[in-house]
mmCIF file of C-alpha atoms in Angstrom:
data_model
loop_
_atom_site.group_PDB
_atom_site.id
_atom_site.type_symbol
_atom_site.label_atom_id
_atom_site.label_comp_id
_atom_site.label_asym_id
_atom_site.label_seq_id
_atom_site.Cartn_x
_atom_site.Cartn_y
_atom_site.Cartn_z
ATOM 1 C CA MET A 1163 85.729 117.848 113.216
ATOM 2 C CA ALA A 1164 86.751 119.926 116.249
ATOM 3 C CA ASP A 1165 84.088 120.836 118.750
ATOM 4 C CA ASP A 1166 82.811 124.332 118.167
ATOM 5 C CA PRO A 1167 82.777 126.475 121.304
ATOM 6 C CA VAL A 1168 79.353 126.748 122.892
ATOM 7 C CA VAL A 1169 77.907 130.230 122.438
ATOM 8 C CA LEU A 1170 75.745 131.358 125.347
ATOM 9 C CA ARG A 1171 73.778 134.582 125.659
ATOM 10 C CA PHE A 1172 71.866 135.482 128.782
ATOM 11 C CA SER A 1173 68.121 135.423 128.153
ATOM 12 C CA HIS A 1174 65.928 135.681 131.257
ATOM 13 C CA ILE A 1175 65.530 135.211 134.982
ATOM 14 C CA GLY A 1176 62.744 133.613 136.977
ATOM 15 C CA PHE A 1177 62.137 133.979 140.689
ATOM 16 C CA ARG A 1178 59.556 133.136 143.326
ATOM 17 C CA VAL A 1179 57.298 135.853 144.744
ATOM 18 C CA HIS A 1180 54.716 136.205 147.534
ATOM 19 C CA ASP A 1181 52.183 138.449 145.768
ATOM 20 C CA LEU A 1182 52.182 137.720 142.036
ATOM 21 C CA ASP A 1183 49.790 140.488 140.998
ATOM 22 C CA ARG A 1184 51.496 143.190 143.065
ATOM 23 C CA MET A 1185 54.908 142.240 141.719
ATOM 24 C CA ALA A 1186 53.652 142.037 138.121
ATOM 25 C CA GLY A 1187 52.087 145.473 138.540
ATOM 26 C CA PHE A 1188 55.368 146.925 139.846
ATOM 27 C CA TYR A 1189 57.486 145.497 137.027
ATOM 28 C CA GLN A 1190 54.947 146.649 134.440
ATOM 29 C CA GLY A 1191 54.242 150.057 135.978
ATOM 30 C CA LEU A 1192 57.657 151.360 137.001
ATOM 31 C CA LEU A 1193 59.958 149.256 134.830
ATOM 32 C CA GLY A 1194 57.850 149.170 131.662
ATOM 33 C CA PHE A 1195 57.600 145.411 131.187
ATOM 34 C CA THR A 1196 54.659 143.935 129.285
ATOM 35 C CA GLU A 1197 52.861 140.803 130.417
ATOM 36 C CA THR A 1198 53.310 138.319 127.552
ATOM 37 C CA ASP A 1199 51.654 135.289 129.168
ATOM 38 C CA ARG A 1200 50.176 134.041 132.415
ATOM 39 C CA GLY A 1201 49.349 130.502 133.498
ATOM 40 C CA ARG A 1202 49.623 127.615 135.939
ATOM 41 C CA LEU A 1203 51.924 124.600 136.198
ATOM 42 C CA PRO A 1204 52.248 121.720 138.635
ATOM 43 C CA GLY A 1205 55.287 122.230 140.872
ATOM 44 C CA ALA A 1206 57.860 119.669 141.970
ATOM 45 C CA ASP A 1207 56.198 119.112 145.354
ATOM 46 C CA GLY A 1208 52.672 118.718 143.985
ATOM 47 C CA GLU A 1209 51.863 122.383 144.506
ATOM 48 C CA THR A 1210 50.287 124.427 141.720
ATOM 49 C CA LEU A 1211 52.438 127.343 140.613
ATOM 50 C CA ASP A 1212 51.101 130.540 139.062
ATOM 51 C CA LEU A 1213 53.452 132.194 136.563
ATOM 52 C CA VAL A 1214 53.558 135.616 134.913
ATOM 53 C CA PHE A 1215 55.893 136.154 131.946
ATOM 54 C CA LEU A 1216 57.198 139.695 131.360
ATOM 55 C CA SER A 1217 59.270 141.271 128.594
ATOM 56 C CA ARG A 1218 60.423 144.636 127.263
ATOM 57 C CA ASP A 1219 61.618 143.120 123.973
ATOM 58 C CA PRO A 1220 59.224 141.756 121.331
ATOM 59 C CA ASP A 1221 61.949 139.299 120.257
ATOM 60 C CA GLU A 1222 62.044 137.784 123.775
ATOM 61 C CA HIS A 1223 58.878 136.023 124.948
ATOM 62 C CA HIS A 1224 59.997 136.694 128.500
ATOM 63 C CA GLN A 1225 62.896 138.350 130.251
ATOM 64 C CA ILE A 1226 61.435 137.907 133.737
ATOM 65 C CA VAL A 1227 59.231 135.092 135.012
ATOM 66 C CA LEU A 1228 57.452 135.686 138.307
ATOM 67 C CA VAL A 1229 56.494 132.418 140.020
ATOM 68 C CA SER A 1230 54.177 132.042 143.022
ATOM 69 C CA GLY A 1231 55.229 130.163 146.128
ATOM 70 C CA ARG A 1232 58.092 132.145 147.611
ATOM 71 C CA PRO A 1233 58.594 130.765 151.129
ATOM 72 C CA SER A 1234 57.323 133.114 153.828
ATOM 73 C CA ARG A 1235 60.493 132.807 155.873
ATOM 74 C CA LEU A 1236 63.957 132.910 154.370
ATOM 75 C CA ALA A 1237 67.184 133.507 156.295
ATOM 76 C CA PHE A 1238 68.194 136.016 153.591
ATOM 77 C CA ASN A 1239 67.119 137.101 150.123
ATOM 78 C CA PRO A 1240 68.919 134.833 147.627
ATOM 79 C CA ILE A 1241 68.558 137.420 144.829
ATOM 80 C CA ASN A 1242 71.525 139.785 145.025
ATOM 81 C CA GLN A 1243 70.238 142.036 142.246
ATOM 82 C CA ILE A 1244 68.378 142.240 138.965
ATOM 83 C CA SER A 1245 70.198 144.593 136.582
ATOM 84 C CA LEU A 1246 68.774 146.503 133.626
ATOM 85 C CA HIS A 1247 70.749 148.668 131.196
ATOM 86 C CA ALA A 1248 69.229 152.140 130.702
ATOM 87 C CA GLY A 1249 70.873 152.812 127.320
ATOM 88 C CA THR A 1250 71.909 156.439 127.884
ATOM 89 C CA LEU A 1251 72.739 158.654 130.819
ATOM 90 C CA PRO A 1252 69.800 161.031 130.109
ATOM 91 C CA SER A 1253 67.527 157.977 130.121
ATOM 92 C CA LEU A 1254 68.977 156.839 133.473
ATOM 93 C CA LEU A 1255 68.473 160.296 134.970
ATOM 94 C CA ALA A 1256 64.884 160.442 133.669
ATOM 95 C CA PHE A 1257 64.293 157.021 135.221
ATOM 96 C CA HIS A 1258 65.773 158.312 138.494
ATOM 97 C CA ARG A 1259 63.088 161.030 138.530
ATOM 98 C CA GLN A 1260 60.402 158.362 137.917
ATOM 99 C CA VAL A 1261 61.691 156.224 140.779
ATOM 100 C CA LEU A 1262 61.668 159.240 143.104
ATOM 101 C CA ALA A 1263 58.020 159.877 142.144
ATOM 102 C CA TRP A 1264 57.126 156.232 142.920
ATOM 103 C CA GLY A 1265 58.661 156.513 146.394
ATOM 104 C CA VAL A 1266 60.506 153.196 146.182
ATOM 105 C CA ASP A 1267 62.579 151.810 149.055
ATOM 106 C CA ASP A 1268 66.336 152.048 149.531
ATOM 107 C CA LEU A 1269 67.146 154.379 146.608
ATOM 108 C CA GLN A 1270 70.931 154.544 146.058
ATOM 109 C CA PRO A 1271 72.536 156.390 143.116
ATOM 110 C CA VAL A 1272 76.180 155.292 142.844
ATOM 111 C CA THR A 1273 79.188 155.041 140.585
ATOM 112 C CA HIS A 1274 81.229 151.874 140.161
ATOM 113 C CA GLY A 1275 83.757 153.750 138.032
ATOM 114 C CA ASN A 1276 82.861 151.587 135.044
ATOM 115 C CA ALA A 1277 79.124 152.355 135.416
ATOM 116 C CA LEU A 1278 76.649 154.783 136.908
ATOM 117 C CA SER A 1279 73.936 152.847 138.708
ATOM 118 C CA LEU A 1280 70.663 153.425 140.487
ATOM 119 C CA TYR A 1281 69.762 150.781 143.081
ATOM 120 C CA PHE A 1282 66.354 150.345 144.713
ATOM 121 C CA ARG A 1283 64.054 147.585 145.994
ATOM 122 C CA ASP A 1284 60.935 146.049 144.490
ATOM 123 C CA PRO A 1285 57.881 145.512 146.750
ATOM 124 C CA GLU A 1286 59.279 142.213 148.070
ATOM 125 C CA GLY A 1287 62.765 143.541 148.789
ATOM 126 C CA ASN A 1288 64.617 142.298 145.695
ATOM 127 C CA ARG A 1289 67.346 144.762 144.745
ATOM 128 C CA ILE A 1290 67.132 146.231 141.242
ATOM 129 C CA GLU A 1291 69.939 148.038 139.457
ATOM 130 C CA VAL A 1292 69.332 150.313 136.471
ATOM 131 C CA TYR A 1293 72.632 151.460 134.996
ATOM 132 C CA VAL A 1294 74.692 152.837 132.118
ATOM 133 C CA ASP A 1295 78.289 152.004 131.339
ATOM 134 C CA THR A 1296 80.976 154.664 131.409
ATOM 135 C CA PRO A 1297 83.811 154.747 128.866
ATOM 136 C CA TRP A 1298 86.311 153.670 131.537
ATOM 137 C CA TYR A 1299 87.334 150.588 133.428
ATOM 138 C CA VAL A 1300 88.399 150.581 137.076
ATOM 139 C CA SER A 1301 89.228 147.599 139.290
ATOM 140 C CA GLN A 1302 86.142 146.118 140.946
ATOM 141 C CA PRO A 1303 84.504 146.175 143.357
ATOM 142 C CA ALA A 1304 84.063 149.940 143.567
ATOM 143 C CA ARG A 1305 80.964 151.741 144.827
ATOM 144 C CA VAL A 1306 80.600 155.402 145.814
ATOM 145 C CA PRO A 1307 77.448 157.555 146.136
ATOM 146 C CA ALA A 1308 76.909 159.666 142.996
ATOM 147 C CA PRO A 1309 75.181 163.053 142.618
ATOM 148 C CA PHE A 1310 72.281 162.150 140.284
ATOM 149 C CA ASP A 1311 70.869 165.641 140.838
ATOM 150 C CA LEU A 1312 73.517 166.984 138.404
ATOM 151 C CA PRO A 1313 72.765 167.428 134.686
ATOM 152 C CA ALA A 1314 74.039 164.526 132.539
ATOM 153 C CA ASP A 1315 77.174 166.282 131.235
ATOM 154 C CA ALA A 1316 78.188 167.496 134.716
ATOM 155 C CA LEU A 1317 77.532 164.048 136.217
ATOM 156 C CA MET A 1318 79.716 162.409 133.552
ATOM 157 C CA ARG A 1319 82.545 164.890 134.258
ATOM 158 C CA TRP A 1320 82.209 164.162 137.980
ATOM 159 C CA ALA A 1321 82.212 160.392 137.327
ATOM 160 C CA GLU A 1322 85.348 160.588 135.178
ATOM 161 C CA ALA A 1323 87.210 162.714 137.728
ATOM 162 C CA HIS A 1324 86.316 160.202 140.421
ATOM 163 C CA ALA A 1325 87.162 157.159 138.257
ATOM 164 C CA ARG A 1326 90.623 158.590 137.530
ATOM 165 C CA THR A 1327 91.391 158.323 141.275
ATOM 166 C CA LEU A 1328 90.571 154.594 141.416
ATOM 167 C CA PRO A 1329 92.951 151.635 140.904
ATOM 168 C CA GLY A 1330 93.127 150.200 137.394
ATOM 169 C CA PHE A 1331 91.671 153.270 135.609
ATOM 170 C CA ARG A 1332 91.929 152.927 131.827
ATOM 171 C CA PRO A 1333 89.707 153.199 128.741
ATOM 172 C CA ARG A 1334 86.991 150.529 128.578
ATOM 173 C CA ALA A 1335 88.158 149.649 125.039
ATOM 174 C CA GLU A 1336 91.538 148.483 126.427
ATOM 175 C CA TRP A 1337 89.845 146.360 129.097
ATOM 176 C CA ARG A 1338 87.399 144.946 126.518
ATOM 177 C CA ALA A 1339 90.223 143.915 124.164
ATOM 178 C CA GLU A 1340 91.982 142.123 127.014
ATOM 179 C CA MET A 1341 88.771 140.312 128.024
ATOM 180 C CA ALA A 1342 87.982 139.320 124.414
ATOM 181 C CA GLU A 1343 91.425 137.733 124.131
ATOM 182 C CA ARG A 1344 91.083 135.987 127.495
ATOM 183 C CA MET A 1345 87.583 134.696 126.680
ATOM 184 C CA ALA A 1346 88.605 133.496 123.214
ATOM 185 C CA GLY A 1347 91.319 131.378 124.833
ATOM 186 C CA ARG A 1348 88.861 129.701 127.196
ATOM 187 C CA GLY A 1349 87.315 127.411 124.592
ATOM 188 C CA GLY A 1350 83.862 127.118 126.027
ATOM 189 C CA GLY A 1351 82.133 124.730 128.318
ATOM 190 C CA GLN A 1352 84.708 121.939 128.178
ATOM 191 C CA ALA A 1353 84.714 119.524 131.101
ATOM 192 C CA PRO A 1354 87.904 119.610 133.174
ATOM 193 C CA GLY A 1355 90.526 116.941 132.857
#
């Protein structure tokens, strides 16, 4: 019997924090996560770790795990970003208004050509992206400030006009078909040589 390809689906992320309760409150308050569990575990170095499990999906026990014990001094933040899909452009724009009301740090509405994204920082400086896909593909990376003060239909027209000026512009469906073919040919998780 031939080995079946391994099917993987992203499930959750866990990261260390300084102030567990403040961070849990932020992710619950602004981002709408629900605390599904909380507890303690012994850590690898004999320390006791406090954990908070958060989810927005009743089929997922947790999508984010906040873990105590983030070192006080790091040369840089190892988390590049935590990305959440907003579902629809009106939902993203409504969320943008919520974020403005919260007064979060480093608010950046942008287009990547293939997505409209809102970037901001959580209380400990981790970058969060809330985004929607556009119906187009453009070569990445691409990042340009976007006018989120426009109504949804006008913003989408603006985004398309801009995307058409970028290298690789084409319908997302064409790009998706190419990626599906490329990924199907990969097998899945086979050790080299």
